[in-house]
mmCIF file of C-alpha atoms in Angstrom:
data_model
loop_
_atom_site.group_PDB
_atom_site.id
_atom_site.type_symbol
_atom_site.label_atom_id
_atom_site.label_comp_id
_atom_site.label_asym_id
_atom_site.label_seq_id
_atom_site.Cartn_x
_atom_site.Cartn_y
_atom_site.Cartn_z
ATOM 1 C CA MET A 1 63.888 -0.221 12.828
ATOM 2 C CA GLU A 2 62.438 -1.852 9.711
ATOM 3 C CA LYS A 3 59.785 0.186 7.898
ATOM 4 C CA PRO A 4 56.308 -0.636 9.295
ATOM 5 C CA PHE A 5 53.303 -1.746 7.296
ATOM 6 C CA ASP A 6 51.509 1.064 5.483
ATOM 7 C CA ALA A 7 48.090 -0.545 5.903
ATOM 8 C CA ILE A 8 46.341 -3.775 6.894
ATOM 9 C CA THR A 9 42.841 -4.762 5.802
ATOM 10 C CA PRO A 10 40.751 -7.849 5.071
ATOM 11 C CA ASP A 11 38.856 -8.068 1.783
ATOM 12 C CA GLU A 12 35.168 -8.945 1.379
ATOM 13 C CA ASN A 13 36.044 -12.663 1.680
ATOM 14 C CA GLY A 14 38.003 -12.330 4.920
ATOM 15 C CA VAL A 15 41.437 -12.634 3.280
ATOM 16 C CA MET A 16 43.943 -10.401 5.084
ATOM 17 C CA PHE A 17 46.246 -8.063 3.159
ATOM 18 C CA PHE A 18 49.384 -6.428 4.598
ATOM 19 C CA PHE A 19 50.711 -3.480 2.544
ATOM 20 C CA LYS A 20 54.247 -2.109 2.524
ATOM 21 C CA GLY A 21 55.468 0.166 -0.259
ATOM 22 C CA PRO A 22 54.489 -1.274 -3.664
ATOM 23 C CA HIS A 23 54.097 -4.791 -2.202
ATOM 24 C CA LEU A 24 51.530 -6.742 -0.215
ATOM 25 C CA TRP A 25 51.353 -10.023 1.660
ATOM 26 C CA LYS A 26 48.184 -12.053 1.176
ATOM 27 C CA GLY A 27 47.035 -13.927 4.253
ATOM 28 C CA PHE A 28 49.162 -14.565 7.336
ATOM 29 C CA SER A 29 52.014 -16.257 5.484
ATOM 30 C CA GLY A 30 53.611 -16.493 2.072
ATOM 31 C CA PRO A 31 55.812 -14.360 -0.152
ATOM 32 C CA ALA A 32 55.387 -10.692 -0.986
ATOM 33 C CA GLN A 33 53.787 -9.767 -4.293
ATOM 34 C CA LEU A 34 53.193 -6.503 -6.126
ATOM 35 C CA SER A 35 49.991 -4.773 -4.999
ATOM 36 C CA THR A 36 48.976 -4.440 -8.656
ATOM 37 C CA GLU A 37 48.599 -8.228 -8.903
ATOM 38 C CA SER A 38 45.583 -8.097 -6.564
ATOM 39 C CA PHE A 39 44.478 -4.464 -7.066
ATOM 40 C CA LYS A 40 45.507 -3.664 -10.616
ATOM 41 C CA GLU A 41 44.741 0.069 -10.506
ATOM 42 C CA LEU A 42 47.353 0.611 -7.774
ATOM 43 C CA ASP A 43 49.910 1.375 -10.484
ATOM 44 C CA ASP A 44 52.017 4.154 -11.969
ATOM 45 C CA LEU A 45 49.058 5.387 -14.014
ATOM 46 C CA HIS A 46 47.536 6.653 -10.765
ATOM 47 C CA ASP A 47 50.914 7.660 -9.284
ATOM 48 C CA ILE A 48 50.533 5.134 -6.454
ATOM 49 C CA GLY A 49 53.698 3.608 -5.021
ATOM 50 C CA HIS A 50 52.088 2.789 -1.687
ATOM 51 C CA VAL A 51 48.938 3.445 0.342
ATOM 52 C CA ASP A 52 48.626 5.550 3.494
ATOM 53 C CA ALA A 53 45.694 3.674 5.006
ATOM 54 C CA ALA A 54 43.054 1.060 4.186
ATOM 55 C CA PHE A 55 39.966 -0.448 5.768
ATOM 56 C CA ARG A 56 36.932 -2.581 4.952
ATOM 57 C CA MET A 57 33.647 -0.757 5.456
ATOM 58 C CA HIS A 58 31.090 -2.194 7.862
ATOM 59 C CA SER A 59 27.668 -0.663 7.254
ATOM 60 C CA THR A 60 24.885 -3.208 6.788
ATOM 61 C CA GLU A 61 22.401 -0.348 6.323
ATOM 62 C CA HIS A 62 24.282 0.767 3.206
ATOM 63 C CA ALA A 63 24.572 -2.172 0.817
ATOM 64 C CA ASP A 64 26.400 -0.054 -1.765
ATOM 65 C CA SER A 65 29.418 0.310 0.541
ATOM 66 C CA HIS A 66 29.224 -2.589 3.032
ATOM 67 C CA ASP A 67 32.279 -4.867 2.765
ATOM 68 C CA HIS A 68 33.916 -2.557 0.195
ATOM 69 C CA ILE A 69 37.611 -1.751 0.660
ATOM 70 C CA TYR A 70 38.870 1.837 0.849
ATOM 71 C CA PHE A 71 42.482 2.819 0.105
ATOM 72 C CA PHE A 72 43.876 6.261 0.981
ATOM 73 C CA LEU A 73 46.817 8.076 -0.584
ATOM 74 C CA ASP A 74 47.547 11.713 0.261
ATOM 75 C CA ASP A 75 44.224 13.521 -0.402
ATOM 76 C CA LYS A 76 42.610 10.760 -2.495
ATOM 77 C CA VAL A 77 40.469 7.721 -1.667
ATOM 78 C CA PHE A 78 40.007 4.630 -3.867
ATOM 79 C CA ARG A 79 37.094 2.210 -3.346
ATOM 80 C CA TYR A 80 37.262 -1.440 -4.387
ATOM 81 C CA TYR A 81 34.907 -4.401 -4.464
ATOM 82 C CA ASN A 82 35.894 -7.841 -5.674
ATOM 83 C CA HIS A 83 39.372 -6.350 -6.229
ATOM 84 C CA THR A 84 38.020 -3.950 -8.853
ATOM 85 C CA LEU A 85 38.161 -0.157 -8.616
ATOM 86 C CA GLU A 86 34.624 1.210 -8.629
ATOM 87 C CA ASP A 87 33.352 3.782 -11.081
ATOM 88 C CA GLY A 88 33.868 7.384 -10.021
ATOM 89 C CA TYR A 89 37.000 6.698 -7.983
ATOM 90 C CA PRO A 90 39.424 7.979 -6.902
ATOM 91 C CA LYS A 91 37.681 10.829 -5.083
ATOM 92 C CA GLY A 92 38.921 13.471 -2.667
ATOM 93 C CA VAL A 93 39.026 12.296 0.945
ATOM 94 C CA GLN A 94 36.927 15.294 2.003
ATOM 95 C CA GLU A 95 34.348 14.537 -0.688
ATOM 96 C CA GLU A 96 33.888 10.938 0.490
ATOM 97 C CA PHE A 97 34.434 11.515 4.224
ATOM 98 C CA PRO A 98 33.629 15.157 5.146
ATOM 99 C CA GLY A 99 35.701 16.442 8.049
ATOM 100 C CA VAL A 100 38.352 13.713 7.808
ATOM 101 C CA PRO A 101 41.939 14.962 7.303
ATOM 102 C CA THR A 102 44.163 13.981 4.396
ATOM 103 C CA HIS A 103 47.583 12.293 4.536
ATOM 104 C CA LEU A 104 46.342 9.753 7.094
ATOM 105 C CA ASP A 105 48.425 7.300 9.095
ATOM 106 C CA SER A 106 45.760 4.574 9.256
ATOM 107 C CA ALA A 107 42.038 3.783 9.348
ATOM 108 C CA VAL A 108 39.862 0.990 10.748
ATOM 109 C CA GLU A 109 36.140 0.159 10.795
ATOM 110 C CA CYS A 110 34.139 -0.024 14.028
ATOM 111 C CA PRO A 111 30.683 -1.652 13.762
ATOM 112 C CA SER A 112 27.725 -0.669 15.896
ATOM 113 C CA GLY A 113 27.927 -2.579 19.160
ATOM 114 C CA GLU A 114 31.673 -2.097 19.347
ATOM 115 C CA CYS A 115 31.309 1.650 18.735
ATOM 116 C CA LEU A 116 28.041 3.465 19.462
ATOM 117 C CA THR A 117 27.147 3.462 15.751
ATOM 118 C CA ASP A 118 28.710 2.098 12.558
ATOM 119 C CA SER A 119 31.882 4.163 12.438
ATOM 120 C CA VAL A 120 35.347 4.487 10.961
ATOM 121 C CA LEU A 121 38.341 5.532 13.059
ATOM 122 C CA PHE A 122 40.891 7.628 11.141
ATOM 123 C CA PHE A 123 44.323 8.058 12.764
ATOM 124 C CA LYS A 124 46.735 10.915 12.186
ATOM 125 C CA GLY A 125 49.497 11.350 14.733
ATOM 126 C CA ASN A 126 47.984 10.997 18.203
ATOM 127 C CA ASP A 127 44.578 12.194 17.026
ATOM 128 C CA VAL A 128 41.743 9.852 16.143
ATOM 129 C CA HIS A 129 38.840 11.108 14.053
ATOM 130 C CA ALA A 130 35.706 9.035 14.677
ATOM 131 C CA TYR A 131 33.494 9.210 11.591
ATOM 132 C CA ASP A 132 29.795 8.292 11.946
ATOM 133 C CA VAL A 133 28.843 6.471 8.729
ATOM 134 C CA ALA A 134 25.129 7.335 8.941
ATOM 135 C CA THR A 135 25.340 11.037 9.870
ATOM 136 C CA LYS A 136 28.705 11.731 8.169
ATOM 137 C CA THR A 137 29.876 13.650 11.212
ATOM 138 C CA VAL A 138 33.304 13.538 12.845
ATOM 139 C CA LYS A 139 34.387 13.688 16.483
ATOM 140 C CA THR A 140 38.107 14.168 17.100
ATOM 141 C CA LYS A 141 39.895 12.817 20.171
ATOM 142 C CA SER A 142 43.525 12.663 21.245
ATOM 143 C CA TRP A 143 44.975 9.352 22.439
ATOM 144 C CA PRO A 144 48.622 10.186 23.271
ATOM 145 C CA HIS A 145 48.978 6.968 25.299
ATOM 146 C CA LEU A 146 48.845 4.961 22.041
ATOM 147 C CA PRO A 147 51.835 4.762 19.727
ATOM 148 C CA VAL A 148 51.365 6.404 16.320
ATOM 149 C CA CYS A 149 49.220 3.853 14.486
ATOM 150 C CA THR A 150 51.017 3.412 11.177
ATOM 151 C CA SER A 151 48.356 0.802 10.405
ATOM 152 C CA ALA A 152 45.234 -0.345 12.239
ATOM 153 C CA LEU A 153 43.083 -3.457 12.104
ATOM 154 C CA ARG A 154 39.783 -4.790 13.383
ATOM 155 C CA TRP A 155 39.938 -8.573 13.675
ATOM 156 C CA LYS A 156 37.770 -11.032 15.576
ATOM 157 C CA GLU A 157 35.796 -8.184 17.229
ATOM 158 C CA SER A 158 38.967 -6.533 18.579
ATOM 159 C CA HIS A 159 40.884 -3.434 17.461
ATOM 160 C CA TYR A 160 44.661 -3.227 17.038
ATOM 161 C CA CYS A 161 47.128 -0.371 16.518
ATOM 162 C CA PHE A 162 50.347 -1.369 14.704
ATOM 163 C CA ASN A 163 53.670 0.440 14.888
ATOM 164 C CA GLY A 164 56.719 -1.258 13.418
ATOM 165 C CA HIS A 165 56.618 -4.965 14.322
ATOM 166 C CA ASN A 166 54.579 -4.236 17.440
ATOM 167 C CA PHE A 167 50.839 -3.986 18.041
ATOM 168 C CA THR A 168 48.620 -2.700 20.834
ATOM 169 C CA LYS A 169 45.027 -3.819 21.429
ATOM 170 C CA PHE A 170 42.752 -0.891 22.337
ATOM 171 C CA ASN A 171 39.165 -0.037 23.142
ATOM 172 C CA PRO A 172 37.759 1.688 20.011
ATOM 173 C CA VAL A 173 35.518 4.016 22.033
ATOM 174 C CA THR A 174 37.868 5.161 24.791
ATOM 175 C CA GLY A 175 41.293 4.193 23.466
ATOM 176 C CA GLU A 176 41.913 2.341 26.729
ATOM 177 C CA VAL A 177 44.644 -0.316 26.667
ATOM 178 C CA THR A 178 44.204 -3.322 28.963
ATOM 179 C CA GLY A 179 46.928 -5.901 29.417
ATOM 180 C CA ASN A 180 50.613 -6.081 28.642
ATOM 181 C CA TYR A 181 51.245 -4.182 25.392
ATOM 182 C CA PRO A 182 52.842 -3.628 22.941
ATOM 183 C CA LYS A 183 53.407 -7.179 21.675
ATOM 184 C CA ASP A 184 55.366 -8.494 18.701
ATOM 185 C CA ALA A 185 53.006 -9.025 15.762
ATOM 186 C CA ARG A 186 55.248 -11.776 14.404
ATOM 187 C CA ASN A 187 54.174 -13.963 17.324
ATOM 188 C CA TYR A 188 50.479 -13.469 16.539
ATOM 189 C CA PHE A 189 49.576 -12.117 13.094
ATOM 190 C CA MET A 190 52.362 -13.260 10.779
ATOM 191 C CA LYS A 191 53.745 -16.757 10.406
ATOM 192 C CA CYS A 192 57.447 -15.935 10.532
ATOM 193 C CA SER A 193 60.291 -18.418 10.973
ATOM 194 C CA GLY A 194 61.414 -18.416 14.598
ATOM 195 C CA PHE A 195 58.316 -16.585 15.868
ATOM 196 C CA GLY A 196 55.041 -17.783 17.401
ATOM 197 C CA HIS A 197 53.253 -20.494 15.433
ATOM 198 C CA GLY A 198 55.246 -19.836 12.284
ATOM 199 C CA ASN A 199 55.500 -23.506 11.329
ATOM 200 C CA SER A 200 51.771 -24.211 11.542
ATOM 201 C CA ARG A 201 49.949 -25.416 8.454
ATOM 202 C CA LYS A 202 46.348 -25.868 7.499
ATOM 203 C CA GLN A 203 45.043 -29.294 8.383
ATOM 204 C CA LYS A 204 43.747 -31.419 5.530
ATOM 205 C CA CYS A 205 39.959 -31.862 5.607
ATOM 206 C CA SER A 206 40.477 -35.624 5.354
ATOM 207 C CA ASP A 207 42.395 -35.496 8.680
ATOM 208 C CA ILE A 208 39.765 -33.499 10.600
ATOM 209 C CA LYS A 209 38.561 -34.932 13.896
ATOM 210 C CA LEU A 210 36.365 -32.751 16.096
ATOM 211 C CA ASP A 211 35.943 -32.974 19.841
ATOM 212 C CA ALA A 212 32.909 -30.666 20.005
ATOM 213 C CA ILE A 213 30.906 -28.057 18.127
ATOM 214 C CA THR A 214 28.222 -25.694 19.428
ATOM 215 C CA SER A 215 26.491 -22.344 18.921
ATOM 216 C CA ASP A 216 25.775 -20.006 21.815
ATOM 217 C CA ASP A 217 22.759 -17.731 22.345
ATOM 218 C CA ALA A 218 24.570 -14.846 20.620
ATOM 219 C CA GLY A 219 24.945 -16.902 17.438
ATOM 220 C CA LYS A 220 28.672 -17.582 17.846
ATOM 221 C CA THR A 221 29.604 -21.034 16.578
ATOM 222 C CA TYR A 222 32.639 -22.710 18.094
ATOM 223 C CA LEU A 223 34.551 -25.756 16.863
ATOM 224 C CA PHE A 224 36.867 -27.600 19.271
ATOM 225 C CA ALA A 225 39.651 -30.011 18.306
ATOM 226 C CA GLY A 226 42.506 -30.992 20.586
ATOM 227 C CA PRO A 227 43.934 -27.885 22.286
ATOM 228 C CA ILE A 228 42.395 -25.405 19.831
ATOM 229 C CA TYR A 229 39.055 -23.801 19.033
ATOM 230 C CA MET A 230 37.850 -21.827 16.034
ATOM 231 C CA ARG A 231 34.958 -19.441 15.398
ATOM 232 C CA LEU A 232 32.944 -20.578 12.372
ATOM 233 C CA ASP A 233 30.382 -17.760 12.256
ATOM 234 C CA ASP A 234 32.719 -14.821 11.554
ATOM 235 C CA ILE A 235 33.808 -15.774 8.044
ATOM 236 C CA ARG A 236 34.289 -12.046 7.255
ATOM 237 C CA ASP A 237 37.482 -12.256 9.308
ATOM 238 C CA GLY A 238 38.548 -15.619 7.937
ATOM 239 C CA LEU A 239 38.814 -18.873 9.878
ATOM 240 C CA HIS A 240 41.660 -19.054 12.391
ATOM 241 C CA PRO A 241 42.530 -21.448 15.256
ATOM 242 C CA PHE A 242 43.263 -20.297 18.817
ATOM 243 C CA LEU A 243 44.193 -22.131 22.006
ATOM 244 C CA ILE A 244 41.100 -23.068 24.027
ATOM 245 C CA THR A 245 42.702 -21.587 27.151
ATOM 246 C CA ARG A 246 42.623 -18.169 25.455
ATOM 247 C CA MET A 247 38.861 -18.008 26.133
ATOM 248 C CA TRP A 248 38.287 -20.777 28.710
ATOM 249 C CA THR A 249 41.244 -20.549 31.063
ATOM 250 C CA GLU A 250 40.515 -23.690 33.071
ATOM 251 C CA MET A 251 40.173 -26.024 30.062
ATOM 252 C CA THR A 252 43.855 -26.935 29.903
ATOM 253 C CA ASN A 253 43.335 -30.455 28.550
ATOM 254 C CA GLY A 254 40.774 -29.832 25.810
ATOM 255 C CA VAL A 255 37.120 -30.888 25.872
ATOM 256 C CA ASP A 256 35.061 -34.035 25.310
ATOM 257 C CA ALA A 257 31.761 -32.250 24.652
ATOM 258 C CA VAL A 258 30.288 -28.732 24.716
ATOM 259 C CA PHE A 259 26.723 -27.444 24.613
ATOM 260 C CA SER A 260 24.975 -24.110 25.100
ATOM 261 C CA TYR A 261 21.878 -23.514 27.199
ATOM 262 C CA SER A 262 20.254 -20.426 28.725
ATOM 263 C CA ASP A 263 23.149 -18.077 27.939
ATOM 264 C CA ARG A 264 25.644 -20.472 29.496
ATOM 265 C CA LEU A 265 28.282 -22.678 27.889
ATOM 266 C CA TYR A 266 28.612 -26.174 29.361
ATOM 267 C CA MET A 267 32.011 -27.804 28.789
ATOM 268 C CA ILE A 268 32.619 -31.464 29.628
ATOM 269 C CA LYS A 269 36.002 -33.102 30.184
ATOM 270 C CA ASP A 270 36.305 -36.617 31.636
ATOM 271 C CA ASP A 271 33.734 -36.867 34.461
ATOM 272 C CA LEU A 272 33.625 -33.114 35.163
ATOM 273 C CA ILE A 273 31.410 -30.353 33.799
ATOM 274 C CA TYR A 274 32.356 -26.657 33.714
ATOM 275 C CA ILE A 275 29.716 -23.943 33.225
ATOM 276 C CA TYR A 276 30.740 -20.553 31.837
ATOM 277 C CA LYS A 277 28.993 -17.235 31.381
ATOM 278 C CA PRO A 278 29.886 -15.140 28.325
ATOM 279 C CA SER A 279 32.658 -12.580 28.661
ATOM 280 C CA VAL A 280 36.119 -12.056 27.162
ATOM 281 C CA PRO A 281 37.455 -14.427 28.301
ATOM 282 C CA TYR A 282 34.502 -16.545 29.464
ATOM 283 C CA ILE A 283 34.006 -16.616 33.256
ATOM 284 C CA LEU A 284 33.671 -19.923 35.117
ATOM 285 C CA ILE A 285 30.621 -19.880 37.377
ATOM 286 C CA GLU A 286 31.440 -20.145 41.056
ATOM 287 C CA GLY A 287 31.239 -23.680 42.423
ATOM 288 C CA TYR A 288 32.309 -25.370 39.190
ATOM 289 C CA PRO A 289 33.514 -27.767 37.949
ATOM 290 C CA LYS A 290 31.133 -30.378 39.312
ATOM 291 C CA THR A 291 30.829 -34.066 38.482
ATOM 292 C CA LEU A 292 28.580 -35.153 35.622
ATOM 293 C CA LYS A 293 26.666 -37.308 38.117
ATOM 294 C CA GLU A 294 25.948 -34.285 40.300
ATOM 295 C CA GLU A 295 24.994 -31.938 37.436
ATOM 296 C CA LEU A 296 23.278 -34.189 34.859
ATOM 297 C CA GLY A 297 22.748 -37.533 36.586
ATOM 298 C CA ILE A 298 25.171 -39.225 34.169
ATOM 299 C CA GLU A 299 28.274 -41.304 34.848
ATOM 300 C CA GLY A 300 31.127 -42.176 32.517
ATOM 301 C CA ASN A 301 32.858 -40.442 29.639
ATOM 302 C CA VAL A 302 30.796 -38.407 27.165
ATOM 303 C CA ASP A 303 31.349 -38.482 23.397
ATOM 304 C CA ALA A 304 29.070 -35.561 22.457
ATOM 305 C CA ALA A 305 26.271 -33.397 23.833
ATOM 306 C CA PHE A 306 23.888 -30.917 22.232
ATOM 307 C CA VAL A 307 20.793 -28.805 22.855
ATOM 308 C CA CYS A 308 18.492 -27.688 20.031
ATOM 309 C CA ASN A 309 17.243 -24.102 19.741
ATOM 310 C CA ASN A 310 14.524 -23.135 22.233
ATOM 311 C CA LYS A 311 14.528 -26.622 23.764
ATOM 312 C CA HIS A 312 15.263 -27.628 27.349
ATOM 313 C CA THR A 313 16.658 -31.118 26.782
ATOM 314 C CA VAL A 314 20.344 -31.897 26.508
ATOM 315 C CA HIS A 315 21.064 -34.968 24.408
ATOM 316 C CA VAL A 316 24.150 -36.727 25.787
ATOM 317 C CA ILE A 317 25.856 -39.372 23.662
ATOM 318 C CA GLN A 318 27.911 -42.119 25.265
ATOM 319 C CA GLY A 319 29.147 -45.549 24.295
ATOM 320 C CA GLU A 320 32.120 -47.528 23.120
ATOM 321 C CA ILE A 321 30.648 -50.514 21.257
ATOM 322 C CA THR A 322 27.104 -49.157 20.902
ATOM 323 C CA GLU A 323 26.349 -45.437 21.053
ATOM 324 C CA ARG A 324 23.342 -44.358 23.095
ATOM 325 C CA MET A 325 21.700 -40.947 23.333
ATOM 326 C CA HIS A 326 20.466 -40.012 26.824
ATOM 327 C CA ASN A 327 17.920 -37.200 27.172
ATOM 328 C CA VAL A 328 18.176 -35.015 30.273
ATOM 329 C CA ASP A 329 15.563 -32.347 31.121
ATOM 330 C CA LEU A 330 17.527 -29.238 32.071
ATOM 331 C CA THR A 331 14.519 -27.697 33.851
ATOM 332 C CA ALA A 332 14.161 -30.636 36.253
ATOM 333 C CA THR A 333 15.547 -30.828 39.786
ATOM 334 C CA PRO A 334 17.434 -33.029 40.203
ATOM 335 C CA ARG A 335 18.473 -33.616 36.618
ATOM 336 C CA VAL A 336 18.312 -37.272 35.588
ATOM 337 C CA VAL A 337 18.129 -39.285 32.359
ATOM 338 C CA LYS A 338 14.480 -39.380 31.200
ATOM 339 C CA GLN A 339 14.924 -41.360 27.968
ATOM 340 C CA SER A 340 17.662 -43.360 26.309
ATOM 341 C CA PHE A 341 17.942 -44.503 22.689
ATOM 342 C CA PRO A 342 20.443 -46.624 20.737
ATOM 343 C CA LEU A 343 21.944 -44.808 17.749
ATOM 344 C CA PRO A 344 22.710 -46.129 14.239
ATOM 345 C CA ILE A 345 26.221 -44.589 14.238
ATOM 346 C CA THR A 346 29.216 -45.567 16.363
ATOM 347 C CA GLY A 347 32.346 -43.550 17.082
ATOM 348 C CA ILE A 348 30.562 -40.164 17.163
ATOM 349 C CA ASP A 349 32.914 -37.226 17.798
ATOM 350 C CA ALA A 350 30.557 -34.234 17.983
ATOM 351 C CA VAL A 351 26.977 -33.179 17.242
ATOM 352 C CA GLN A 352 25.499 -29.795 16.359
ATOM 353 C CA CYS A 353 21.809 -28.911 16.267
ATOM 354 C CA SER A 354 20.794 -25.905 14.171
ATOM 355 C CA GLU A 355 17.834 -24.638 12.175
ATOM 356 C CA GLY A 356 19.016 -26.861 9.335
ATOM 357 C CA GLY A 357 18.768 -30.014 11.450
ATOM 358 C CA VAL A 358 21.132 -32.221 13.430
ATOM 359 C CA PHE A 359 24.685 -32.696 12.150
ATOM 360 C CA VAL A 360 26.613 -35.680 13.470
ATOM 361 C CA PHE A 361 30.412 -35.568 13.012
ATOM 362 C CA LYS A 362 32.564 -38.672 12.811
ATOM 363 C CA GLY A 363 36.146 -38.172 11.695
ATOM 364 C CA SER A 364 36.258 -36.189 8.462
ATOM 365 C CA GLN A 365 32.593 -36.878 7.644
ATOM 366 C CA TYR A 366 29.207 -35.783 8.914
ATOM 367 C CA TYR A 367 25.629 -37.118 8.808
ATOM 368 C CA GLU A 368 22.457 -35.025 8.577
ATOM 369 C CA TYR A 369 19.150 -35.686 10.353
ATOM 370 C CA GLU A 370 15.973 -33.620 10.522
ATOM 371 C CA SER A 371 15.863 -33.713 14.312
ATOM 372 C CA ALA A 372 17.229 -35.439 17.391
ATOM 373 C CA MET A 373 14.196 -37.727 17.448
ATOM 374 C CA THR A 374 14.679 -38.633 13.774
ATOM 375 C CA MET A 375 18.237 -39.670 14.586
ATOM 376 C CA ALA A 376 17.097 -41.651 17.646
ATOM 377 C CA MET A 377 14.434 -43.510 15.665
ATOM 378 C CA SER A 378 16.709 -44.336 12.705
ATOM 379 C CA ARG A 379 18.015 -47.865 12.432
ATOM 380 C CA ILE A 380 20.333 -47.184 9.495
ATOM 381 C CA ALA A 381 22.917 -44.429 9.374
ATOM 382 C CA ALA A 382 22.304 -41.535 6.981
ATOM 383 C CA ILE A 383 24.547 -41.120 3.933
ATOM 384 C CA PRO A 384 27.796 -39.460 5.069
ATOM 385 C CA ASN A 385 29.111 -36.183 3.627
ATOM 386 C CA ASN A 386 32.715 -34.999 3.632
ATOM 387 C CA ILE A 387 33.787 -31.980 5.683
ATOM 388 C CA THR A 388 34.912 -29.195 3.314
ATOM 389 C CA SER A 389 37.266 -26.219 3.474
ATOM 390 C CA GLU A 390 34.265 -23.879 3.264
ATOM 391 C CA MET A 391 32.860 -25.369 6.473
ATOM 392 C CA MET A 392 35.972 -25.446 8.644
ATOM 393 C CA GLY A 393 38.865 -23.712 6.922
ATOM 394 C CA CYS A 394 40.770 -26.937 6.311
ATOM 395 C CA GLU A 395 42.577 -27.869 3.102
ATOM 396 C CA ASP A 396 40.538 -29.945 0.620
#
């Protein structure tokens, strides 16, 4: 079998690095390059031909180490920020992480909420050493049901153990594996010819066309376009598209509009509305889908829908020649349209309401308004802005 990766870690900007011997791969595709091109101290001067393990620290309580990258080789640890080795490093592993063994197989961060406290999991053989960042204490467990993790990764709030070309998703507290694993990483993490979505390319920002965009009560922001969705709030892990059915199993034909209200996600397609409660994947509430007429008192196709923070009105946008915004009180029974306003923009694709105002998306551009009422009262469209790579991970 081909030699596995030595380590996998994102940097402080969410760019993923795959290490093997003296080389690394930057991002999920592209050619190999020498590690010294990105981390110049990983050279012969320090007797480094490879790394044993690497991870990006998650510890918001400790600004001096949060988002810094740690590399391990034998009994030494190197700490980087902005691809620069920090003063005082390398140090002994035991000096930096008391109780953690040397000559590691892999390491991965585990933030509070996913583990009990901000932690780092260090793997050596079938043993995992859970290091508490705050107390600097270690608890050692044995997880023989996992393969030897030659590299490990936390990505999109999930933890993965890599061995060869295969990976296994595991619970970072118990080590439990749920689902059919191992799986071939080339179908998921690397864009390889003949595997998975290896021929996919970044979409140009000028070609962007959204179907919906919303933020849920937990602060997760989702973009929907065609059959895919993307999380926009977890930039630390980079921006990456997934199939909508990965999280919302029943939405096999995409969405027309999505909004969040009272810890529920409302997804509209054609004349039906689906209501989900948060889980992984999201769980469709019993009795749904229902018709838009039955749920919101609205008939016809919907172009966009949004609810502003701490409000109880969903603003539903419809129209082919002239767009109109219908206001529906979500606390009322039955729910019916209370107000309706013509809008100064036609061909609206999606709308998002946030603390910064209301953002109206049309093709590759967006318009900003102070509030939903400001937009409803406007007779002239605001000045459009172009969608950028920083906003949505597209190519400028």
